Amino acid sequence: MGLPNFSITYGKFLSHTVSMRLAQALPTGETTVKVIKTEEKGTDVNIASDILLDCFKDKFKKAVIITNDSDLLAPMKIAQTEFGKTIGIINPSTRGRPSLELKNQADFYKEIRNKHLVKSQFEDAVLGNYGEVYKPHDW
């Protein structure tokens, strides 16, 4: 059973090997190293598309977006100015660097506090369909 009027929009993560410049050359003189770079792809576009499609269909009056991605600023402004929608932002970032653009554009804004993130985590080990899944130690 789901929550009415609630949806989660996903993207995906892609990893690939790339050469990156070093801030300081190695003693060997090398200035680049190969690293595995993992990037999130598609979430912002998927959220923007869902927001605007729901605006066109007049499916909501107020939306809450959990993000700190300023790429969502344009669809947020369109929803507010062209469709008269109320858009709130909940910032999940615990690093203390909110997107000021999103914060200033939002009709309301909240930050998720560390203590709430800690309380919302699963146990250290959770039994899944394929056995136990363990939480990383640094969480």
JSON list of N, CA and C in Angstrom, two decimals, residues 99-129:
[
{"chain": "A", "resi": 99, "resn": "SER", "atom": "N", "xyz": [21.88, 25.08, -1.65]},
{"chain": "A", "resi": 99, "resn": "SER", "atom": "CA", "xyz": [21.80, 25.85, -2.88]},
{"chain": "A", "resi": 99, "resn": "SER", "atom": "C", "xyz": [21.01, 27.11, -2.56]},
{"chain": "A", "resi": 100, "resn": "LEU", "atom": "N", "xyz": [21.68, 28.24, -2.56]},
{"chain": "A", "resi": 100, "resn": "LEU", "atom": "CA", "xyz": [21.01, 29.50, -2.22]},
{"chain": "A", "resi": 100, "resn": "LEU", "atom": "C", "xyz": [19.96, 29.86, -3.26]},
{"chain": "A", "resi": 101, "resn": "GLU", "atom": "N", "xyz": [20.19, 29.47, -4.52]},
{"chain": "A", "resi": 101, "resn": "GLU", "atom": "CA", "xyz": [19.20, 29.73, -5.57]},
{"chain": "A", "resi": 101, "resn": "GLU", "atom": "C", "xyz": [17.89, 29.01, -5.26]},
{"chain": "A", "resi": 102, "resn": "LEU", "atom": "N", "xyz": [17.99, 27.73, -4.90]},
{"chain": "A", "resi": 102, "resn": "LEU", "atom": "CA", "xyz": [16.78, 26.97, -4.56]},
{"chain": "A", "resi": 102, "resn": "LEU", "atom": "C", "xyz": [16.13, 27.53, -3.30]},
{"chain": "A", "resi": 103, "resn": "LYS", "atom": "N", "xyz": [16.95, 27.81, -2.31]},
{"chain": "A", "resi": 103, "resn": "LYS", "atom": "CA", "xyz": [16.45, 28.32, -1.03]},
{"chain": "A", "resi": 103, "resn": "LYS", "atom": "C", "xyz": [15.68, 29.62, -1.24]},
{"chain": "A", "resi": 104, "resn": "ASN", "atom": "N", "xyz": [16.23, 30.52, -2.05]},
{"chain": "A", "resi": 104, "resn": "ASN", "atom": "CA", "xyz": [15.60, 31.82, -2.28]},
{"chain": "A", "resi": 104, "resn": "ASN", "atom": "C", "xyz": [14.35, 31.72, -3.14]},
{"chain": "A", "resi": 105, "resn": "GLN", "atom": "N", "xyz": [14.29, 30.75, -4.04]},
{"chain": "A", "resi": 105, "resn": "GLN", "atom": "CA", "xyz": [13.14, 30.59, -4.93]},
{"chain": "A", "resi": 105, "resn": "GLN", "atom": "C", "xyz": [11.99, 29.83, -4.28]},
{"chain": "A", "resi": 106, "resn": "ALA", "atom": "N", "xyz": [12.30, 28.99, -3.32]},
{"chain": "A", "resi": 106, "resn": "ALA", "atom": "CA", "xyz": [11.29, 28.12, -2.71]},
{"chain": "A", "resi": 106, "resn": "ALA", "atom": "C", "xyz": [10.24, 28.93, -1.95]},
{"chain": "A", "resi": 107, "resn": "ASP", "atom": "N", "xyz": [9.02, 28.44, -2.00]},
{"chain": "A", "resi": 107, "resn": "ASP", "atom": "CA", "xyz": [7.96, 29.04, -1.20]},
{"chain": "A", "resi": 107, "resn": "ASP", "atom": "C", "xyz": [8.14, 28.70, 0.27]},
{"chain": "A", "resi": 108, "resn": "PHE", "atom": "N", "xyz": [8.75, 27.56, 0.54]},
{"chain": "A", "resi": 108, "resn": "PHE", "atom": "CA", "xyz": [9.17, 27.20, 1.89]},
{"chain": "A", "resi": 108, "resn": "PHE", "atom": "C", "xyz": [10.38, 26.28, 1.78]},
{"chain": "A", "resi": 109, "resn": "TYR", "atom": "N", "xyz": [11.19, 26.27, 2.82]},
{"chain": "A", "resi": 109, "resn": "TYR", "atom": "CA", "xyz": [12.47, 25.57, 2.76]},
{"chain": "A", "resi": 109, "resn": "TYR", "atom": "C", "xyz": [12.79, 24.99, 4.15]},
{"chain": "A", "resi": 110, "resn": "LYS", "atom": "N", "xyz": [13.25, 23.75, 4.16]},
{"chain": "A", "resi": 110, "resn": "LYS", "atom": "CA", "xyz": [13.69, 23.09, 5.39]},
{"chain": "A", "resi": 110, "resn": "LYS", "atom": "C", "xyz": [14.93, 22.27, 5.09]},
{"chain": "A", "resi": 111, "resn": "GLU", "atom": "N", "xyz": [15.76, 22.10, 6.09]},
{"chain": "A", "resi": 111, "resn": "GLU", "atom": "CA", "xyz": [16.92, 21.22, 5.97]},
{"chain": "A", "resi": 111, "resn": "GLU", "atom": "C", "xyz": [16.70, 19.99, 6.84]},
{"chain": "A", "resi": 112, "resn": "ILE", "atom": "N", "xyz": [17.10, 18.84, 6.33]},
{"chain": "A", "resi": 112, "resn": "ILE", "atom": "CA", "xyz": [17.02, 17.62, 7.11]},
{"chain": "A", "resi": 112, "resn": "ILE", "atom": "C", "xyz": [18.20, 17.64, 8.09]},
{"chain": "A", "resi": 113, "resn": "ARG", "atom": "N", "xyz": [17.91, 17.47, 9.34]},
{"chain": "A", "resi": 113, "resn": "ARG", "atom": "CA", "xyz": [18.96, 17.49, 10.36]},
{"chain": "A", "resi": 113, "resn": "ARG", "atom": "C", "xyz": [19.58, 16.11, 10.49]},
{"chain": "A", "resi": 114, "resn": "ASN", "atom": "N", "xyz": [20.87, 16.11, 10.86]},
{"chain": "A", "resi": 114, "resn": "ASN", "atom": "CA", "xyz": [21.61, 14.85, 11.04]},
{"chain": "A", "resi": 114, "resn": "ASN", "atom": "C", "xyz": [20.90, 13.90, 11.99]},
{"chain": "A", "resi": 115, "resn": "LYS", "atom": "N", "xyz": [20.36, 14.41, 13.09]},
{"chain": "A", "resi": 115, "resn": "LYS", "atom": "CA", "xyz": [19.72, 13.54, 14.07]},
{"chain": "A", "resi": 115, "resn": "LYS", "atom": "C", "xyz": [18.53, 12.80, 13.46]},
{"chain": "A", "resi": 116, "resn": "HIS", "atom": "N", "xyz": [17.82, 13.45, 12.51]},
{"chain": "A", "resi": 116, "resn": "HIS", "atom": "CA", "xyz": [16.70, 12.79, 11.85]},
{"chain": "A", "resi": 116, "resn": "HIS", "atom": "C", "xyz": [17.18, 11.72, 10.87]},
{"chain": "A", "resi": 117, "resn": "LEU", "atom": "N", "xyz": [18.29, 11.99, 10.20]},
{"chain": "A", "resi": 117, "resn": "LEU", "atom": "CA", "xyz": [18.86, 10.97, 9.30]},
{"chain": "A", "resi": 117, "resn": "LEU", "atom": "C", "xyz": [19.30, 9.75, 10.09]},
{"chain": "A", "resi": 118, "resn": "VAL", "atom": "N", "xyz": [19.93, 9.98, 11.23]},
{"chain": "A", "resi": 118, "resn": "VAL", "atom": "CA", "xyz": [20.40, 8.87, 12.06]},
{"chain": "A", "resi": 118, "resn": "VAL", "atom": "C", "xyz": [19.21, 8.03, 12.53]},
{"chain": "A", "resi": 119, "resn": "LYS", "atom": "N", "xyz": [18.14, 8.68, 12.96]},
{"chain": "A", "resi": 119, "resn": "LYS", "atom": "CA", "xyz": [16.95, 7.96, 13.45]},
{"chain": "A", "resi": 119, "resn": "LYS", "atom": "C", "xyz": [16.24, 7.18, 12.34]},
{"chain": "A", "resi": 120, "resn": "SER", "atom": "N", "xyz": [16.40, 7.60, 11.09]},
{"chain": "A", "resi": 120, "resn": "SER", "atom": "CA", "xyz": [15.66, 6.97, 10.00]},
{"chain": "A", "resi": 120, "resn": "SER", "atom": "C", "xyz": [16.41, 5.82, 9.34]},
{"chain": "A", "resi": 121, "resn": "GLN", "atom": "N", "xyz": [17.60, 5.51, 9.81]},
{"chain": "A", "resi": 121, "resn": "GLN", "atom": "CA", "xyz": [18.39, 4.44, 9.19]},
{"chain": "A", "resi": 121, "resn": "GLN", "atom": "C", "xyz": [17.96, 3.07, 9.68]},
{"chain": "A", "resi": 122, "resn": "PHE", "atom": "N", "xyz": [18.18, 2.08, 8.82]},
{"chain": "A", "resi": 122, "resn": "PHE", "atom": "CA", "xyz": [17.93, 0.69, 9.18]},
{"chain": "A", "resi": 122, "resn": "PHE", "atom": "C", "xyz": [18.96, 0.24, 10.21]},
{"chain": "A", "resi": 123, "resn": "GLU", "atom": "N", "xyz": [18.75, -0.95, 10.72]},
{"chain": "A", "resi": 123, "resn": "GLU", "atom": "CA", "xyz": [19.72, -1.58, 11.62]},
{"chain": "A", "resi": 123, "resn": "GLU", "atom": "C", "xyz": [21.02, -1.82, 10.84]},
{"chain": "A", "resi": 124, "resn": "ASP", "atom": "N", "xyz": [22.09, -2.22, 11.55]},
{"chain": "A", "resi": 124, "resn": "ASP", "atom": "CA", "xyz": [23.38, -2.47, 10.89]},
{"chain": "A", "resi": 124, "resn": "ASP", "atom": "C", "xyz": [23.30, -3.58, 9.85]},
{"chain": "A", "resi": 125, "resn": "ALA", "atom": "N", "xyz": [22.43, -4.56, 10.08]},
{"chain": "A", "resi": 125, "resn": "ALA", "atom": "CA", "xyz": [22.23, -5.65, 9.11]},
{"chain": "A", "resi": 125, "resn": "ALA", "atom": "C", "xyz": [20.74, -5.82, 8.88]},
{"chain": "A", "resi": 126, "resn": "VAL", "atom": "N", "xyz": [20.37, -5.94, 7.62]},
{"chain": "A", "resi": 126, "resn": "VAL", "atom": "CA", "xyz": [18.97, -6.13, 7.24]},
{"chain": "A", "resi": 126, "resn": "VAL", "atom": "C", "xyz": [18.89, -7.37, 6.35]},
{"chain": "A", "resi": 127, "resn": "LEU", "atom": "N", "xyz": [17.93, -8.22, 6.62]},
{"chain": "A", "resi": 127, "resn": "LEU", "atom": "CA", "xyz": [17.76, -9.42, 5.82]},
{"chain": "A", "resi": 127, "resn": "LEU", "atom": "C", "xyz": [16.95, -9.10, 4.57]},
{"chain": "A", "resi": 128, "resn": "GLY", "atom": "N", "xyz": [17.54, -9.36, 3.42]},
{"chain": "A", "resi": 128, "resn": "GLY", "atom": "CA", "xyz": [16.86, -9.12, 2.15]},
{"chain": "A", "resi": 128, "resn": "GLY", "atom": "C", "xyz": [16.58, -10.42, 1.43]},
{"chain": "A", "resi": 129, "resn": "ASN", "atom": "N", "xyz": [16.11, -10.33, 0.20]},
{"chain": "A", "resi": 129, "resn": "ASN", "atom": "CA", "xyz": [15.79, -11.52, -0.59]},
{"chain": "A", "resi": 129, "resn": "ASN", "atom": "C", "xyz": [17.00, -12.40, -0.86]}
]
